[in-house]
Every structure is written in structure tokens, then in C-alpha cells.
Amino acid sequence: MGKFEEVFEEPVYFSNGAYILNGNYSPEEAAIRFSDYIDEDIKPHMLHRDVVRYGFPPENVEDREAFCSCWYTGAKGGRGSKQVWVYS
């Protein structure tokens, strides 16, 4: 199992108030995982797609200096980007 799969196997809470989960799950599977983790009734239509990337967040990210290198959302697709489900 790779680092991405390891980190995002279960929902991860990000500082922007969103929960992020591995994008390899179907929408229905992702909704179930979010529901179990957050203890709310999450439906697939409540989720949206985004990508994450590991590295240094862009300059406009609040508290950028506190993060050092980390997973961050809003990255453009491309090399090193990973698909995720987002619930916020």
C-alpha cells in the first residue's frame, strides 16, 4: 500500500473544514465511509471531486509556513496529483 492509500484510506480532516477520502472508491462507497467516520448520513450527491498533491502548498494557502510540506487540495491535475472525494 502506497503512502497516499495509507493516508486517505479513512477520511482525513483538512484545515479548510473539509473531509478528504481516497478517490478510488465509488461515490456510494465513499458516502458510506464518510457517514461511518463522521457519524452523519452522507449521500453520494453531497460529495465532490478534487485532487490532492503532496508538497509545498501554494502561496495563497493560509498558514502556509506552518505546514512545511503536506497534502493539500486545489492542485491542478497532473503528475503527482491524486483524485479524492471531498465532503465539506
PDB file of C-alpha atoms in Angstrom:
ATOM      1  CA  MET A   1       0.000   0.000   0.000  1.00  0.00           C
ATOM      2  CA  GLY A   2       1.404   3.402  -1.004  1.00  0.00           C
ATOM      3  CA  LYS A   3       1.597   6.487   1.163  1.00  0.00           C
ATOM      4  CA  PHE A   4      -1.456   8.091  -0.499  1.00  0.00           C
ATOM      5  CA  GLU A   5      -3.613   4.980   0.036  1.00  0.00           C
ATOM      6  CA  GLU A   6      -2.350   4.718   3.615  1.00  0.00           C
ATOM      7  CA  VAL A   7      -3.173   8.344   4.496  1.00  0.00           C
ATOM      8  CA  PHE A   8      -6.550   8.534   2.718  1.00  0.00           C
ATOM      9  CA  GLU A   9      -7.901   5.054   3.448  1.00  0.00           C
ATOM     10  CA  GLU A  10     -10.187   6.726   6.008  1.00  0.00           C
ATOM     11  CA  PRO A  11     -11.433  10.338   5.813  1.00  0.00           C
ATOM     12  CA  VAL A  12      -8.871  12.975   6.760  1.00  0.00           C
ATOM     13  CA  TYR A  13      -9.928  16.341   8.189  1.00  0.00           C
ATOM     14  CA  PHE A  14      -8.235  19.313   6.468  1.00  0.00           C
ATOM     15  CA  SER A  15      -7.793  22.779   7.958  1.00  0.00           C
ATOM     16  CA  ASN A  16     -10.300  24.255   5.466  1.00  0.00           C
ATOM     17  CA  GLY A  17     -13.115  22.288   7.161  1.00  0.00           C
ATOM     18  CA  ALA A  18     -13.331  19.541   4.546  1.00  0.00           C
ATOM     19  CA  TYR A  19     -13.021  15.793   4.950  1.00  0.00           C
ATOM     20  CA  ILE A  20     -10.967  14.116   2.209  1.00  0.00           C
ATOM     21  CA  LEU A  21     -11.046  10.447   1.143  1.00  0.00           C
ATOM     22  CA  ASN A  22      -9.260   8.363  -1.499  1.00  0.00           C
ATOM     23  CA  GLY A  23     -10.897   8.940  -4.887  1.00  0.00           C
ATOM     24  CA  ASN A  24     -10.612   5.273  -5.892  1.00  0.00           C
ATOM     25  CA  TYR A  25     -13.838   4.468  -4.042  1.00  0.00           C
ATOM     26  CA  SER A  26     -17.181   4.604  -5.841  1.00  0.00           C
ATOM     27  CA  PRO A  27     -19.416   7.520  -4.775  1.00  0.00           C
ATOM     28  CA  GLU A  28     -21.604   5.099  -2.824  1.00  0.00           C
ATOM     29  CA  GLU A  29     -18.620   3.526  -1.018  1.00  0.00           C
ATOM     30  CA  ALA A  30     -17.190   6.965  -0.248  1.00  0.00           C
ATOM     31  CA  ALA A  31     -20.516   8.165   1.185  1.00  0.00           C
ATOM     32  CA  ILE A  32     -20.665   5.110   3.463  1.00  0.00           C
ATOM     33  CA  ARG A  33     -17.084   5.664   4.671  1.00  0.00           C
ATOM     34  CA  PHE A  34     -17.754   9.369   5.351  1.00  0.00           C
ATOM     35  CA  SER A  35     -21.017   8.508   7.142  1.00  0.00           C
ATOM     36  CA  ASP A  36     -19.333   5.945   9.380  1.00  0.00           C
ATOM     37  CA  TYR A  37     -16.394   8.223  10.176  1.00  0.00           C
ATOM     38  CA  ILE A  38     -18.316  11.457  10.791  1.00  0.00           C
ATOM     39  CA  ASP A  39     -21.450   9.804  12.206  1.00  0.00           C
ATOM     40  CA  GLU A  40     -23.759  11.710   9.830  1.00  0.00           C
ATOM     41  CA  ASP A  41     -25.952  10.471   6.994  1.00  0.00           C
ATOM     42  CA  ILE A  42     -23.858  11.404   3.934  1.00  0.00           C
ATOM     43  CA  LYS A  43     -25.304  10.766   0.457  1.00  0.00           C
ATOM     44  CA  PRO A  44     -23.207  10.438  -2.725  1.00  0.00           C
ATOM     45  CA  HIS A  45     -24.637  13.674  -4.178  1.00  0.00           C
ATOM     46  CA  MET A  46     -23.159  15.561  -1.188  1.00  0.00           C
ATOM     47  CA  LEU A  47     -19.604  14.717  -2.287  1.00  0.00           C
ATOM     48  CA  HIS A  48     -17.469  16.349  -4.930  1.00  0.00           C
ATOM     49  CA  ARG A  49     -14.211  15.515  -6.665  1.00  0.00           C
ATOM     50  CA  ASP A  50     -10.917  17.306  -6.218  1.00  0.00           C
ATOM     51  CA  VAL A  51      -7.248  16.432  -6.399  1.00  0.00           C
ATOM     52  CA  VAL A  52      -4.558  16.498  -3.741  1.00  0.00           C
ATOM     53  CA  ARG A  53      -0.840  16.769  -4.094  1.00  0.00           C
ATOM     54  CA  TYR A  54       1.990  16.289  -1.632  1.00  0.00           C
ATOM     55  CA  GLY A  55       4.462  19.118  -1.413  1.00  0.00           C
ATOM     56  CA  PHE A  56       4.534  22.763  -0.528  1.00  0.00           C
ATOM     57  CA  PRO A  57       1.108  24.421  -0.740  1.00  0.00           C
ATOM     58  CA  PRO A  58       0.657  27.466  -2.987  1.00  0.00           C
ATOM     59  CA  GLU A  59       1.462  30.936  -1.621  1.00  0.00           C
ATOM     60  CA  ASN A  60      -2.215  31.841  -1.077  1.00  0.00           C
ATOM     61  CA  VAL A  61      -2.833  28.999   1.413  1.00  0.00           C
ATOM     62  CA  GLU A  62      -3.481  30.299   4.905  1.00  0.00           C
ATOM     63  CA  ASP A  63      -0.806  29.268   7.447  1.00  0.00           C
ATOM     64  CA  ARG A  64       1.447  28.019   4.626  1.00  0.00           C
ATOM     65  CA  GLU A  65       4.571  28.371   6.809  1.00  0.00           C
ATOM     66  CA  ALA A  66       3.090  26.112   9.490  1.00  0.00           C
ATOM     67  CA  PHE A  67       2.551  23.268   7.029  1.00  0.00           C
ATOM     68  CA  CYS A  68       6.084  22.735   5.688  1.00  0.00           C
ATOM     69  CA  SER A  69       5.353  20.002   3.154  1.00  0.00           C
ATOM     70  CA  CYS A  70       1.963  18.343   3.365  1.00  0.00           C
ATOM     71  CA  TRP A  71      -1.045  17.104   1.390  1.00  0.00           C
ATOM     72  CA  TYR A  72      -3.078  19.989   0.016  1.00  0.00           C
ATOM     73  CA  THR A  73      -6.205  20.317  -2.134  1.00  0.00           C
ATOM     74  CA  GLY A  74      -6.879  22.512  -5.106  1.00  0.00           C
ATOM     75  CA  ALA A  75      -3.833  21.342  -7.026  1.00  0.00           C
ATOM     76  CA  LYS A  76      -4.103  21.230 -10.772  1.00  0.00           C
ATOM     77  CA  GLY A  77      -4.315  17.761 -12.255  1.00  0.00           C
ATOM     78  CA  GLY A  78      -1.093  16.314 -13.496  1.00  0.00           C
ATOM     79  CA  ARG A  79       1.921  14.421 -12.329  1.00  0.00           C
ATOM     80  CA  GLY A  80       1.765  13.761  -8.601  1.00  0.00           C
ATOM     81  CA  SER A  81      -1.912  14.701  -8.257  1.00  0.00           C
ATOM     82  CA  LYS A  82      -4.304  12.162  -6.771  1.00  0.00           C
ATOM     83  CA  GLN A  83      -8.108  12.042  -7.126  1.00  0.00           C
ATOM     84  CA  VAL A  84     -10.072  12.399  -3.890  1.00  0.00           C
ATOM     85  CA  TRP A  85     -13.635  12.696  -2.650  1.00  0.00           C
ATOM     86  CA  VAL A  86     -14.434  15.800  -0.615  1.00  0.00           C
ATOM     87  CA  TYR A  87     -17.187  16.344   1.934  1.00  0.00           C
ATOM     88  CA  SER A  88     -17.488  19.836   3.388  1.00  0.00           C
TER      89      SER A  88
END
